Coordinates of C-alpha atoms in Angstrom, one line a residue:
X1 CA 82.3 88.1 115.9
X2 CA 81.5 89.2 119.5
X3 CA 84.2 86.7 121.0
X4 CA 86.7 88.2 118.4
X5 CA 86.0 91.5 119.5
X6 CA 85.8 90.9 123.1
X7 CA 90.0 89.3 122.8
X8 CA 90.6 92.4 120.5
X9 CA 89.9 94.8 123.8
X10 CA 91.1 92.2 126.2
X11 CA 94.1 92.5 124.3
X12 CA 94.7 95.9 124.5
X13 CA 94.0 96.7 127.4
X14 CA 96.7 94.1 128.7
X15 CA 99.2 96.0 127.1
X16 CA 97.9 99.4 127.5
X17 CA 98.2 98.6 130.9
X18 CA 102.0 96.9 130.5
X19 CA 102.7 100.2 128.8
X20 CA 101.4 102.2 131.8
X21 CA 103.3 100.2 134.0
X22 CA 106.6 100.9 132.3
X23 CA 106.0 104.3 131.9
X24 CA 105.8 105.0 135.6
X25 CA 108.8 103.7 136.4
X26 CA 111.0 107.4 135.5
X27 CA 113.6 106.3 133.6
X28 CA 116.8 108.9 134.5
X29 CA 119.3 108.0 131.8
X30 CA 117.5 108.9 128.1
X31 CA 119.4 107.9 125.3
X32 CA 119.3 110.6 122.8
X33 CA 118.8 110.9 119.8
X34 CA 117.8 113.2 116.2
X35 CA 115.6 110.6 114.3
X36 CA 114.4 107.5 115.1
X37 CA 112.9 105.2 112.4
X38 CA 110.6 102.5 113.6
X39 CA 109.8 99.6 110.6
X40 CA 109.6 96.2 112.6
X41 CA 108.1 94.3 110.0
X42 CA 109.2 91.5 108.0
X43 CA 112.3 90.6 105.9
X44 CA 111.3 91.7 102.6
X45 CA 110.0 95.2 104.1
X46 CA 113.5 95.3 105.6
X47 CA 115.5 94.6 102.2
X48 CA 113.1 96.9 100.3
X49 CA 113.8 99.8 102.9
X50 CA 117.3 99.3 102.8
X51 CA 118.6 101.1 99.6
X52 CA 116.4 104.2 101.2
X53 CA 118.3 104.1 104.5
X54 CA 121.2 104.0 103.1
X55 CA 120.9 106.9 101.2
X56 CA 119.2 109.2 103.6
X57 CA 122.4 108.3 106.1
X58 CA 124.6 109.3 102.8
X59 CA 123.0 112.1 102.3
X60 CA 120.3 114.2 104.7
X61 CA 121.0 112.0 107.6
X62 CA 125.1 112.5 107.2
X63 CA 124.8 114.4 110.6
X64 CA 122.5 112.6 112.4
X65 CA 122.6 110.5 115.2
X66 CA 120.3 108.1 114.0
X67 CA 118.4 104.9 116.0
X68 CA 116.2 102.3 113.3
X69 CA 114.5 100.2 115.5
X70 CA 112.9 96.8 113.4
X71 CA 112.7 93.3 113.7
X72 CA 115.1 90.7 115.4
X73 CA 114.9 88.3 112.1
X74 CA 116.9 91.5 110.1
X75 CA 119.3 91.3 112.2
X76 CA 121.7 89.0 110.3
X77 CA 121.0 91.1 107.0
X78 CA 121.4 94.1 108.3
X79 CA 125.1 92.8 108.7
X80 CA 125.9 92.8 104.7
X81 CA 125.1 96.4 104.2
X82 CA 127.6 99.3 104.2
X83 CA 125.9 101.3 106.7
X84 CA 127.2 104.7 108.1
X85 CA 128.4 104.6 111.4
X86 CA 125.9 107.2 112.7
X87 CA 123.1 104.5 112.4
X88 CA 122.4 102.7 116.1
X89 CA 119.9 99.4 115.9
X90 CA 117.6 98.1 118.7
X91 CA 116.3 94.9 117.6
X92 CA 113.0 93.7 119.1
X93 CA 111.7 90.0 118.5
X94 CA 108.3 90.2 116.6
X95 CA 106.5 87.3 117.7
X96 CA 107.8 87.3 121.2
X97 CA 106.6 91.2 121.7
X98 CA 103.2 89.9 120.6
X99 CA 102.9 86.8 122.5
X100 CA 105.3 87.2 125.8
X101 CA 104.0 89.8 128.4
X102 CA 107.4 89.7 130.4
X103 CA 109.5 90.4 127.4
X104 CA 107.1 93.1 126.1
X105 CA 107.0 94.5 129.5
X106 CA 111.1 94.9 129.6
X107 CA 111.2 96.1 126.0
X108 CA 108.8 98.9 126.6
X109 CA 111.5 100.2 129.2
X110 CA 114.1 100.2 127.2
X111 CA 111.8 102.2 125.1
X112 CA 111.5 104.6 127.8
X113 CA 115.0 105.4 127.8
X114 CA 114.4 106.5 124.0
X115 CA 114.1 110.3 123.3
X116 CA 114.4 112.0 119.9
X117 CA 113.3 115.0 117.8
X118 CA 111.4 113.2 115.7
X119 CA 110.2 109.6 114.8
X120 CA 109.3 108.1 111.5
X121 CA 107.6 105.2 110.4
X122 CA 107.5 103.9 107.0
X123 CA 104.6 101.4 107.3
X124 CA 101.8 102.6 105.5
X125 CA 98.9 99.9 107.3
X126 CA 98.0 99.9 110.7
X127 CA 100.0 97.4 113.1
X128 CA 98.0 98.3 115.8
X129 CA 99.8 95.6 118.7
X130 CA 103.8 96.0 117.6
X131 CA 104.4 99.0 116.1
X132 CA 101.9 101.3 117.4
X133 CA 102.8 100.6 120.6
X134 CA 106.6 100.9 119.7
X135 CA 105.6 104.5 118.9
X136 CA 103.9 105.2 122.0
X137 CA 106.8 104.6 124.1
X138 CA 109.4 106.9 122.5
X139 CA 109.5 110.0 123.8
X140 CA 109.4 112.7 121.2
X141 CA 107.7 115.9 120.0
X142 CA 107.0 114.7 116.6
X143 CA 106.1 111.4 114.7
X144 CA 104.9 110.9 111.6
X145 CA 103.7 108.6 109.4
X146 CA 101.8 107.9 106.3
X147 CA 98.7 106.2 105.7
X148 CA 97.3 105.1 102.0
X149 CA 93.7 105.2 101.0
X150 CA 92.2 107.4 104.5
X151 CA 88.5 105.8 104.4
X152 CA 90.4 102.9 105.9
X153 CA 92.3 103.2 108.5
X154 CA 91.3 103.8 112.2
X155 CA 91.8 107.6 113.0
X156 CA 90.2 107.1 116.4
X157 CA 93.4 105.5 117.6
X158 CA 95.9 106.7 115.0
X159 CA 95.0 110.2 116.0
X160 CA 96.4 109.6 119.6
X161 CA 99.6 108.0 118.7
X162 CA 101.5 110.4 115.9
X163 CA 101.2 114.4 115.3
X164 CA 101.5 113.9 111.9
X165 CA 99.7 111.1 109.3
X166 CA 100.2 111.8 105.7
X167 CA 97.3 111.3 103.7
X168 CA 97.4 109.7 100.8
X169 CA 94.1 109.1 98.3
X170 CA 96.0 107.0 96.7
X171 CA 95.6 103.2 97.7
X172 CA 97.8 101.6 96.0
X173 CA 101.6 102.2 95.5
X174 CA 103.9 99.5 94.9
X175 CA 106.6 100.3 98.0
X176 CA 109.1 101.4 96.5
X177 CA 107.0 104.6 95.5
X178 CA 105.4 104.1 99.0
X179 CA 108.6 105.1 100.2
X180 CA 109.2 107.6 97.8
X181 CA 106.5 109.8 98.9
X182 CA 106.4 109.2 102.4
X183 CA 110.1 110.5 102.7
X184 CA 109.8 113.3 100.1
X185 CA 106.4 114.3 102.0
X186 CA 108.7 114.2 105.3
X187 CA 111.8 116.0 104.1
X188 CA 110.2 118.4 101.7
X189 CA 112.5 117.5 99.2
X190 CA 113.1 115.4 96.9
X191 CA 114.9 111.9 98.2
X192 CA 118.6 111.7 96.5
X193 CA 118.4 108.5 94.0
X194 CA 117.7 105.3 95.9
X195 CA 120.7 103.1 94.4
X196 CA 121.3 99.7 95.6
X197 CA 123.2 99.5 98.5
X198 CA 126.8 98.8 98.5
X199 CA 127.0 95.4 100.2
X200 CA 129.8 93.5 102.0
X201 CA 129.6 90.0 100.7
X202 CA 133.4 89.2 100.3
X203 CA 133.1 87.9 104.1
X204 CA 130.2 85.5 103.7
X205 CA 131.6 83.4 100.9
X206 CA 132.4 80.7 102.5
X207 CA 130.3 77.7 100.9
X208 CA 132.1 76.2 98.4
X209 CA 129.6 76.3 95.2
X210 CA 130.0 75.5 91.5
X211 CA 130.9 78.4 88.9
X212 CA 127.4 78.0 87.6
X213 CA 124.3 77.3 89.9
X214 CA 120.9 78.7 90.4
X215 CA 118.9 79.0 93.7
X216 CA 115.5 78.0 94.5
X217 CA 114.2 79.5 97.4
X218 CA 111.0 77.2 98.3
X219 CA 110.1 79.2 101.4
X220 CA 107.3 82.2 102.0
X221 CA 106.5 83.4 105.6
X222 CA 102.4 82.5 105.0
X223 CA 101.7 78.9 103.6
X224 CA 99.8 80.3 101.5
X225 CA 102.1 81.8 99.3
X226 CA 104.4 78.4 99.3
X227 CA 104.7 76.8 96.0
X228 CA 105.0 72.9 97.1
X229 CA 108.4 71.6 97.5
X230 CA 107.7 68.9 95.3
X231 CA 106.7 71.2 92.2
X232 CA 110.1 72.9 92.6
X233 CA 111.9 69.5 92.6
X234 CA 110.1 68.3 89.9
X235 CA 111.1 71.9 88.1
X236 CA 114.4 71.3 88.5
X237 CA 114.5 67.9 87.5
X238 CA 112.9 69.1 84.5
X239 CA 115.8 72.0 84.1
X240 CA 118.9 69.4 84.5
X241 CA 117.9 67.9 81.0
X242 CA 118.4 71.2 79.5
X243 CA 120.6 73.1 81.6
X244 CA 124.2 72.5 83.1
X245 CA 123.9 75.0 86.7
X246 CA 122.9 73.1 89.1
X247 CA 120.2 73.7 91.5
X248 CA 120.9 75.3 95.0
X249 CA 117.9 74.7 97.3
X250 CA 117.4 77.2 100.3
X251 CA 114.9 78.1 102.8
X252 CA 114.2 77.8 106.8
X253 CA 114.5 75.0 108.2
X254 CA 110.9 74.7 108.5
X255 CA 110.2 74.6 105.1
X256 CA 110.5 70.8 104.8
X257 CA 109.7 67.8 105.9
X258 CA 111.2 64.2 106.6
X259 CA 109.8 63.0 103.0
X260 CA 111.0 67.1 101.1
X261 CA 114.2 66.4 102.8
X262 CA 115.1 63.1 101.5
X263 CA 113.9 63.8 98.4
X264 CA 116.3 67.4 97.9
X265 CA 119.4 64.6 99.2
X266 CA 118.5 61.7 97.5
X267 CA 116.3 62.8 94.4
X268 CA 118.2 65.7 92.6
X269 CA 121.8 66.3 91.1
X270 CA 121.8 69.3 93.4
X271 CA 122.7 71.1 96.7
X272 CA 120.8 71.2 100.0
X273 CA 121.1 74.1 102.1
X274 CA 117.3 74.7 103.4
X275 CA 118.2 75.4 107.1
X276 CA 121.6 75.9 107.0
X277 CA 122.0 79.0 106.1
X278 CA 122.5 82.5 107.6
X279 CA 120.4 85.5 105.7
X280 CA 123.9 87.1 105.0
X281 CA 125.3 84.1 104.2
X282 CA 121.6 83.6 101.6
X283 CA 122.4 87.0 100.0
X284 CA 125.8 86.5 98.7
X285 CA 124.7 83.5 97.5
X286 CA 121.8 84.5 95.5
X287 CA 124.1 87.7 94.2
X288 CA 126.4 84.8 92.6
X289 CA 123.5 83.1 90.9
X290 CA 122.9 82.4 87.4
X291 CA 119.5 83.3 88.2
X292 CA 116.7 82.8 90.8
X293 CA 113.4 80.4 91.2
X294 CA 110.9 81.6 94.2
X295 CA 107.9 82.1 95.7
X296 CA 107.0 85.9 96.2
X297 CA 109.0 86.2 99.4
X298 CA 112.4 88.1 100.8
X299 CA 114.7 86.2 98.1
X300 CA 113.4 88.1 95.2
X301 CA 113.9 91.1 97.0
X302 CA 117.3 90.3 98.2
X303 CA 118.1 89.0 94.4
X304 CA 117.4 92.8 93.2
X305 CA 119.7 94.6 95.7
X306 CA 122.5 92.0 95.2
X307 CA 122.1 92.3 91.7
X308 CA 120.8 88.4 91.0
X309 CA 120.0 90.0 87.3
X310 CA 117.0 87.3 87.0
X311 CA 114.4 86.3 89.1
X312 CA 111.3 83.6 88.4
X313 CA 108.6 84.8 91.1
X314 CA 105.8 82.5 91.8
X315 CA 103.4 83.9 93.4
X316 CA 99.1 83.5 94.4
X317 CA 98.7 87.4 93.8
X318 CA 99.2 88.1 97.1
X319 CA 99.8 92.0 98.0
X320 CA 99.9 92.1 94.0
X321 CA 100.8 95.9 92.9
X322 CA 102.1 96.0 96.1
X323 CA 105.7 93.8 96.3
X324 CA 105.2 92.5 92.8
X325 CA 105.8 92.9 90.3
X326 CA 109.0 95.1 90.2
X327 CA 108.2 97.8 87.3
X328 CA 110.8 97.0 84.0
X329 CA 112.6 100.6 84.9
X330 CA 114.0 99.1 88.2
X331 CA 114.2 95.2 87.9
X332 CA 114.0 94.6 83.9
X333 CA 114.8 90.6 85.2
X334 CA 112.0 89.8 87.2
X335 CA 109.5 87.7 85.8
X336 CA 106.2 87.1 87.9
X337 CA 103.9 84.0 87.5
X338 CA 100.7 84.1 88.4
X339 CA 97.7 81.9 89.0
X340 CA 95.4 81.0 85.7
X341 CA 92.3 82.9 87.4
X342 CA 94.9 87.1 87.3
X343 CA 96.5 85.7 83.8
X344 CA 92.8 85.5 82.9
X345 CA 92.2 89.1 83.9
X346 CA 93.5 91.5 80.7
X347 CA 96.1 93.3 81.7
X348 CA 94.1 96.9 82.3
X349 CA 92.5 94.7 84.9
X350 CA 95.4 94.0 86.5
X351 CA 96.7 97.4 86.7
X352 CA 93.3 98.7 88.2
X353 CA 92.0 96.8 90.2
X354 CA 93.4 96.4 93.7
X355 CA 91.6 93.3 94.4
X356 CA 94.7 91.4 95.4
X357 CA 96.6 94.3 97.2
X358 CA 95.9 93.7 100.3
X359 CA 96.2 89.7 100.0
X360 CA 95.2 87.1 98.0
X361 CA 93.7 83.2 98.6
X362 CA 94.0 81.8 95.5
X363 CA 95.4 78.3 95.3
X364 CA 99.3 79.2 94.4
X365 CA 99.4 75.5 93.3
X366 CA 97.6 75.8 90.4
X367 CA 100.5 77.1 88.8
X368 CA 101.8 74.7 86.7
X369 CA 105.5 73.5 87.0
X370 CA 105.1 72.9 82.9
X371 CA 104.0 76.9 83.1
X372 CA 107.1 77.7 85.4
X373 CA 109.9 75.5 83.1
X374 CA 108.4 77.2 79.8
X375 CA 109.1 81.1 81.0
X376 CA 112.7 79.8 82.0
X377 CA 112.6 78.3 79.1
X378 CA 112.2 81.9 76.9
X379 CA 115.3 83.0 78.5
X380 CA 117.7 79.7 78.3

């Protein structure tokens, strides 16, 4: 505990003192601009957001000269939405602002050169070494953000960074409603309907597919929350008997290995592309599907906005009332499976309890591929 906390204040103080550095060299030549949004999480946090940002540039942001600043691995996505042309991106590479001192140190002076009216940030948990310190660099009168359940989060330094923090005594929203309340709190008024964004997918059709396929998406960010490979091959060996689509495996490259790889080319009547495709080029190819198999990663997010009107989510509980699962009213398709230990739980449990909000380390692989084939089963 006392060599953890010691490389927690280590830590900081390195790049408090990067971010002093940078901030006495006076930048001249600010870029201006009315509202910043800073979200440089993950993937899924990105698709989930999108329908929102979209409709705020629509609508209340129609005039604004607008900068979102998120994560480099967006990038590509960001590509298949219709987004206004008053929306500017600075993309910052997660892991490399974490881990590389040189790179941080250059990207906190092109965050010098920022200056708005106001900043918002729609994560609702502390991230205390990337976005915090994203914050800090902007120059601005106001930022604001929201933070859920107060008796848990860290005023001492939140205090210090934004002039605003929502408070919320609620703990646990699923993001969508997150999102909801953070922007109504911020506009003070209600957010126009968050539709699904209008997406430009006639340009990333280029992989030749059959009429009638359906994607399984074997990857997850945490291993964790990974389904093995080999259940998902065995499910769809299991699905070929019974059903004519055939199986369109994707994922990162390093979802696989040697033995995974020959066994999706050599095993299967199916299609390969784990590593080989872009994430706009993964989008319009979930949109096209017959329906979706996944762990409880970006695809079954992506699968909603694309409109992918089915989706089997396998998933360990992780962030559980949180990303999953999608309430009937917006996602009527999406069909969670969970381990035997929540499906034990009754179902007021479930709804509850926010044991597995924040994370969950149940063994994901105890969820049968027999209990997997039987819910697509229902709906074949």
């Amino acid at each position: 505990m006392t060599i953890n906390l010691l490389s927690y204040k280590i830590r900081h103080f390195i790049y408090k003192l990067i971010h002093f550095i940078s901030r006495l060299l006076l930048i001249k030549n600010k870029s201006k601009y009315d509202i910043v949004i800073v979200k440089p999480d993950a993937l899924g946090d990105f698709t989930i957001f999108s329908p929102f940002l979209q409709s705020l540039l629509d609508n209340e942001y129609s005039n604004k000269n607008v900068l979102f600043i998120g994560n480099e691995a967006c990038k590509d996505l960001a590509t298949v939405f219709n987004f206004s042309s008053n929306l500017n991106f600075l993309w910052l590479e997660r892991k490399k602002f974490n881990r590389n001192l040189l790179y941080r140190f250059f990207k906190e002076l092109e965050l010098q050169k920022i200056h708005c009216d106001i900043v918002k940030c729609p994560i609702y948990q502390e991230d205390e070494f990337v976005t915090e310190y994203i914050i800090r660099g902007i120059s601005s009168q106001k930022k604001v953000t929201m933070r859920l359940d107060p008796s848990h989060f860290n005023t001492s330094i939140n205090k210090h960074i934004y002039t605003d923090i929502i408070l919320s005594s609620e703990r646990c929203f699923f993001e969508i409603d997150a999102h909801n309340k953070f922007l109504y709190e911020v506009n003070k008024s209600a957010l126009k309907a968050a539709k699904k964004p209008l997406l430009k997918l006639e340009k990333f059709k280029a992989l030749d597919l059959p009429d009638l396929y359906y994607v399984v998406f074997i990857g997850a960010t945490e291993y964790k929350r990974r389904w093995s490979p080999h259940n998902f091959i065995r499910l769809s060996n299991k699905l070929q008997k019974v059903y004519k689509g055939t199986p369109v495996f994707c994922g990162a490259t390093d979802d696989v290995n040697r033995l995974i790889e020959s066994e999706l080319n050599h095993q299967i009547k199916g299609i390969n592309l784990v590593g080989k495709t872009s994430m706009s080029q993964l989008v319009s190819i979930i949109s096209d599907a017959d329906f979706l198999v996944s762990n409880e990663s970006c695809a079954p997010h992506i699968a909603y906005i694309s409109g992918c009107n089915t989706s089997y989510v396998i998933s360990n509980g992780n962030h559980l009332g949180r990303f999953c699962p999608y309430p009937d009213s917006i996602y009527p398709g999406y069909n969670l499976l969970l381990p035997p230990e929540i499906i034990e739980m009754s179902s007021g449990d479930i709804s509850s309890n926010d044991l597995y909000y924040n994370g969950s380390i149940i063994n994901i692989n105890s969820i049968s591929v027999t209990t997997v084939f039987k819910k697509i089963m229902e709906a074949l």
